[in-house]
XYZ file of C-alpha atoms in Angstrom:
380
model
C 41.191 44.524 -5.072
C 44.801 43.765 -4.378
C 44.973 44.348 -0.724
C 46.344 41.187 1.117
C 45.603 42.776 4.204
C 41.811 43.315 3.588
C 39.176 42.601 6.003
C 37.336 39.658 4.539
C 34.059 37.719 5.290
C 30.550 37.230 4.563
C 28.727 40.417 3.771
C 24.764 40.553 3.324
C 23.262 43.042 0.890
C 19.722 44.360 1.062
C 17.957 45.999 -1.509
C 14.677 47.242 -2.315
C 14.480 48.960 -5.808
C 12.074 51.488 -7.171
C 9.736 48.772 -8.081
C 8.832 48.179 -4.478
C 7.951 44.540 -5.129
C 10.113 43.261 -2.062
C 13.292 43.081 -0.348
C 16.291 41.092 -1.926
C 19.018 39.817 0.503
C 22.262 38.332 -1.276
C 24.905 36.590 0.768
C 28.447 37.032 -0.571
C 31.905 35.818 0.730
C 34.163 38.900 -0.211
C 37.848 38.456 0.069
C 40.932 40.512 -1.560
C 41.125 38.218 -4.661
C 37.628 37.096 -5.042
C 34.118 37.744 -4.667
C 31.826 34.639 -4.282
C 28.098 34.298 -4.374
C 26.551 32.182 -1.632
C 22.861 32.860 -1.606
C 20.109 34.851 -2.022
C 16.463 35.187 -1.277
C 13.464 37.750 -1.659
C 10.573 38.544 0.689
C 7.605 40.000 -0.958
C 6.777 43.665 0.130
C 3.633 43.471 2.680
C 0.764 45.128 0.578
C 0.109 47.787 3.463
C 3.501 48.741 3.522
C 4.099 48.958 -0.381
C 0.991 51.432 -0.305
C 2.667 53.349 2.357
C 6.102 53.598 0.602
C 4.165 54.703 -2.814
C 2.276 57.365 -0.721
C 5.506 58.619 0.847
C 7.019 58.714 -2.762
C 4.063 60.766 -4.080
C 3.393 63.234 -1.100
C 5.046 66.692 -0.742
C 4.255 66.756 2.816
C 5.115 63.674 4.630
C 4.389 63.421 8.518
C 6.746 62.474 10.890
C 4.652 59.434 12.134
C 4.164 58.197 8.593
C 7.746 58.156 8.151
C 8.459 56.386 11.493
C 6.023 53.776 11.054
C 7.075 52.968 7.358
C 10.636 53.027 8.515
C 9.761 50.630 11.388
C 7.550 48.132 9.146
C 10.413 48.619 6.339
C 13.553 47.598 8.916
C 11.267 44.951 10.377
C 10.815 42.897 6.679
C 14.709 43.583 6.084
C 15.643 41.865 9.498
C 13.423 38.988 8.563
C 15.086 38.534 5.448
C 18.556 38.503 7.315
C 17.187 36.071 9.655
C 15.936 33.709 7.063
C 19.314 33.735 4.713
C 21.232 33.153 8.115
C 19.102 30.199 9.188
C 19.327 28.897 5.537
C 23.104 29.015 5.439
C 23.581 27.540 8.844
C 25.135 31.083 10.154
C 24.913 33.223 13.227
C 24.859 36.834 13.084
C 28.543 36.803 14.472
C 29.661 35.226 11.336
C 28.513 38.126 9.242
C 31.514 40.850 8.488
C 28.606 43.529 7.235
C 25.165 43.861 6.754
C 24.411 46.435 4.093
C 21.050 48.316 3.860
C 20.439 50.593 0.777
C 17.085 51.560 2.257
C 14.087 52.618 0.104
C 14.560 55.645 -1.994
C 11.689 58.159 -1.206
C 12.777 61.134 -2.999
C 16.255 61.795 -5.202
C 17.011 65.056 -6.216
C 20.696 65.782 -6.939
C 20.105 68.550 -9.171
C 17.759 70.591 -6.688
C 19.143 73.438 -4.687
C 20.573 72.018 -2.200
C 21.025 68.642 -3.827
C 19.721 65.652 -1.912
C 18.720 61.909 -1.935
C 16.705 60.394 0.935
C 16.452 56.784 1.445
C 13.826 55.713 4.235
C 15.941 53.480 6.620
C 17.036 52.952 10.271
C 20.396 51.318 10.395
C 20.212 51.398 14.265
C 16.850 49.423 14.641
C 18.306 47.002 11.788
C 21.365 46.519 13.836
C 19.463 45.576 17.086
C 17.153 43.453 15.291
C 19.936 41.369 13.716
C 22.833 41.724 15.753
C 24.900 42.647 12.739
C 27.395 45.583 11.941
C 25.211 47.695 9.429
C 26.416 49.782 6.844
C 23.963 52.225 5.373
C 23.446 55.695 3.701
C 25.677 55.118 0.622
C 24.418 57.753 -1.783
C 24.633 60.930 0.238
C 28.254 61.176 0.335
C 28.630 61.198 -3.250
C 26.000 63.858 -3.648
C 28.028 65.919 -1.044
C 30.959 65.580 -3.234
C 29.030 67.140 -6.071
C 27.713 63.862 -7.721
C 24.455 62.168 -8.693
C 24.538 59.777 -5.713
C 23.691 57.141 -8.450
C 24.374 54.656 -10.011
C 26.562 53.273 -7.756
C 26.506 49.592 -9.042
C 28.986 50.410 -11.691
C 31.887 49.633 -9.435
C 30.885 46.401 -8.635
C 30.109 45.457 -12.372
C 33.505 46.595 -13.218
C 34.946 44.164 -10.518
C 32.975 41.329 -11.679
C 31.958 41.911 -15.577
C 35.194 43.497 -17.120
C 36.693 41.921 -20.022
C 40.488 42.812 -21.313
C 39.557 42.506 -24.947
C 35.523 43.427 -25.553
C 33.114 45.793 -24.499
C 30.468 44.888 -21.976
C 27.295 46.697 -20.870
C 25.631 45.631 -17.631
C 22.039 46.741 -17.888
C 19.670 46.809 -14.779
C 15.993 46.529 -15.494
C 14.624 47.592 -12.341
C 11.861 50.346 -12.047
C 14.389 52.511 -13.881
C 17.020 51.326 -16.308
C 20.601 51.976 -15.900
C 23.744 50.936 -17.860
C 27.310 50.324 -16.970
C 29.703 50.631 -20.110
C 32.795 48.497 -19.374
C 35.301 49.243 -22.005
C 38.145 47.088 -22.632
C 41.683 47.576 -21.414
C 43.032 50.880 -22.443
C 39.867 52.108 -24.327
C 38.703 54.686 -21.894
C 37.077 54.774 -18.407
C 33.844 53.296 -17.213
C 30.584 54.811 -18.018
C 26.982 54.648 -16.148
C 23.914 56.605 -15.851
C 20.296 56.030 -15.643
C 18.687 55.973 -19.272
C 15.063 56.507 -18.003
C 12.086 54.095 -17.233
C 12.383 50.526 -17.284
C 9.237 49.076 -15.741
C 8.145 51.735 -13.505
C 5.575 53.425 -16.106
C 4.593 49.709 -17.508
C 3.850 48.317 -13.800
C 1.903 51.519 -12.998
C -0.381 51.453 -16.261
C -0.648 47.557 -16.098
C -1.695 47.809 -12.483
C -4.295 50.507 -13.406
C -5.773 48.487 -16.171
C -5.228 45.078 -15.331
C -5.269 45.183 -11.459
C -1.978 43.405 -11.106
C 1.589 44.858 -10.181
C 3.325 44.017 -13.524
C 2.982 42.862 -17.075
C 4.659 39.108 -16.664
C 6.740 38.337 -19.765
C 5.222 41.557 -21.504
C 2.264 39.320 -22.610
C -0.138 42.313 -22.581
C 2.149 44.595 -24.394
C 2.426 42.083 -26.789
C -1.030 42.265 -27.662
C -0.833 45.957 -28.585
C 0.635 48.035 -31.237
C 3.164 50.821 -30.978
C 1.666 54.256 -31.512
C 4.514 56.096 -33.184
C 3.371 59.583 -32.437
C 2.862 58.830 -28.835
C 6.464 57.081 -28.787
C 7.776 60.097 -30.495
C 6.012 62.643 -27.687
C 7.476 60.400 -24.839
C 10.720 60.451 -26.289
C 11.057 64.144 -26.718
C 11.271 64.505 -23.078
C 14.584 66.406 -22.402
C 16.012 64.040 -19.992
C 16.737 61.303 -22.884
C 18.991 63.657 -24.741
C 20.961 64.968 -21.529
C 24.403 63.822 -21.348
C 25.802 61.850 -18.312
C 26.310 62.000 -15.456
C 22.598 61.692 -14.919
C 20.004 59.799 -12.726
C 16.524 59.961 -12.212
C 13.279 58.452 -10.316
C 9.770 58.340 -9.520
C 9.661 62.049 -8.689
C 10.387 62.798 -12.502
C 8.951 59.732 -14.487
C 5.522 58.983 -12.744
C 1.909 58.526 -13.731
C 1.423 62.276 -13.558
C 4.133 62.322 -16.318
C 2.598 59.777 -18.348
C -0.941 61.431 -17.991
C 0.266 64.780 -19.158
C 1.718 63.162 -22.356
C -1.458 60.867 -23.135
C -3.808 64.102 -23.026
C -3.841 64.730 -26.880
C -4.200 61.062 -27.684
C -6.998 58.479 -27.439
C -5.143 55.030 -27.446
C -6.483 51.677 -26.556
C -4.859 50.695 -23.082
C -2.858 47.616 -24.532
C -1.498 49.989 -27.229
C -0.223 52.347 -24.563
C 1.383 49.257 -22.728
C 3.218 48.249 -26.195
C 4.542 52.054 -26.556
C 5.757 52.133 -23.024
C 7.632 48.988 -23.536
C 9.144 50.347 -26.880
C 10.091 53.538 -25.060
C 12.285 51.577 -22.649
C 13.867 49.410 -25.331
C 14.623 52.347 -27.681
C 16.078 54.784 -24.897
C 18.336 52.178 -23.624
C 19.502 50.939 -27.228
C 20.232 54.553 -28.064
C 22.254 55.210 -24.834
C 24.121 52.293 -25.529
C 24.945 53.062 -29.042
C 25.947 56.536 -28.049
C 28.773 54.995 -25.725
C 30.190 52.192 -27.850
C 32.154 52.868 -31.052
C 30.680 51.334 -33.976
C 33.893 49.200 -34.802
C 33.319 47.441 -31.419
C 29.493 46.515 -31.870
C 30.168 42.887 -33.298
C 32.163 42.075 -30.398
C 30.160 43.775 -27.722
C 27.392 42.255 -25.411
C 24.733 43.484 -23.085
C 23.928 41.743 -19.763
C 20.290 42.285 -18.550
C 19.740 41.788 -14.894
C 17.010 43.010 -12.513
C 13.445 42.211 -12.665
C 12.736 43.201 -16.411
C 15.349 40.698 -17.225
C 12.535 38.196 -17.082
C 10.313 40.346 -19.589
C 10.891 38.246 -22.930
C 8.968 40.624 -25.097
C 11.318 43.683 -23.571
C 14.346 41.435 -24.433
C 13.042 40.738 -27.898
C 12.548 44.315 -28.704
C 16.014 45.137 -26.884
C 17.689 42.609 -29.211
C 16.044 43.931 -32.306
C 17.277 47.676 -31.571
C 20.812 46.607 -30.364
C 21.774 44.220 -33.352
C 24.551 43.354 -33.868
C 25.482 44.072 -30.281
C 24.422 40.791 -28.504
C 22.705 40.214 -25.416
C 24.443 37.844 -23.029
C 22.828 35.952 -20.073
C 23.967 36.932 -16.787
C 24.048 33.310 -15.331
C 26.893 32.659 -18.349
C 29.037 35.077 -16.506
C 28.525 33.430 -13.062
C 25.679 35.763 -11.663
C 21.928 35.554 -11.146
C 20.084 38.646 -12.788
C 17.650 38.493 -9.755
C 20.335 39.239 -7.270
C 22.869 41.518 -8.974
C 21.909 44.858 -7.088
C 21.877 43.269 -3.846
C 25.121 41.750 -4.502
C 26.648 45.115 -5.414
C 25.552 46.424 -2.122
C 26.916 43.826 -0.094
C 30.240 44.292 -2.058
C 29.864 48.248 -1.147
C 29.728 47.340 2.591
C 33.037 45.450 2.452
C 34.625 48.196 0.415
C 33.316 50.419 3.135
C 35.067 48.288 5.996
C 38.214 48.103 4.085
C 38.047 52.029 3.570
C 38.036 51.555 -0.216
C 35.980 53.933 -2.591
C 32.606 52.871 -3.554
C 31.637 55.354 -6.029
C 33.233 55.982 -9.710
C 33.499 59.762 -10.265
C 33.538 59.318 -13.964
C 30.043 57.854 -13.613
C 28.372 59.831 -10.602
C 30.185 63.354 -11.448
C 31.583 63.522 -7.926
C 34.577 65.460 -7.432
C 36.633 62.314 -6.566
C 36.700 58.659 -5.371
C 34.860 58.484 -1.837
C 34.459 55.835 0.606
C 30.620 55.496 1.082
C 28.378 54.287 3.594
C 27.950 54.841 7.456
C 28.816 52.221 10.012
C 26.329 51.287 12.677
C 28.218 48.796 15.165
C 26.421 45.934 16.814
C 26.372 45.441 20.535
C 29.158 42.860 20.804
């Protein structure tokens, strides 16, 4: 970020992750020599919309009307998030350089034939509703170039978290877990990939047995015992042993996946929850240890972000498996763990308007750097 002639200004990032709990909106000031967080907010996903999106994620035959209705409702919630953050900061839509819409991932199959990734979105409607220039459809250009289309946050992580003298790992704990391994200067390229489930299986199991969307602070998991045999069965899935680049989603790790592994067992529900939490902690720790040389462990740090960063029991298990690599609070580095992914997409929109690459080919496996995103112009 050294181009003094860059197009600078306010950018808003909109993010709805695989947990489907709401829309995050983050407001940044982006310029050639700094990225500054201004504000952020979250709007809960309306229950009917969440149900519709989950059904679209699970069905193999979506109808056009179902897609159109969900898309319209989704963009209406996104527009309300934009309206609220503008009002809260006394800004007009004309003050915004770019609005970034990630869209809602419905299906992600970068290794299918042909490879594809589909994010439900309507940037034209969003631009009409907000009056803002909108950047959307970030992932498909990377997939077209032979990449996974994910994760895309590592380029942002490199911009805000890199340390010249020590290893750092940005760890996103959303529905799925992904890591960005940031080596110090001269010790190799950035590495990033999905490690597997973070909250997606725990949330589904908790909702099924406790009628609540998530296990706050891992309290229910803490009441259970880890079943070693089940854990070994879950960890035997070949995804965990695959070398990066790799990414995944609900189309792979879902309730059906869990049920198929549970069939030979008769285990108390809270023990299953404890085992799922351990699966998340163990697979993340093993992935990190696989990327950081042993001599660097005492000075390395892992920065948890995303909803799972509030799960204290999960963080305790992570700390136990990662030792001597330490956990470092995101706030200590000037960023909130709740808004980091929305911030990343705000920054990616700024990259797009300045014709700079948004992907890291060494992370996604694309043939080379690519400028990501499609621009929908406002009507002014």
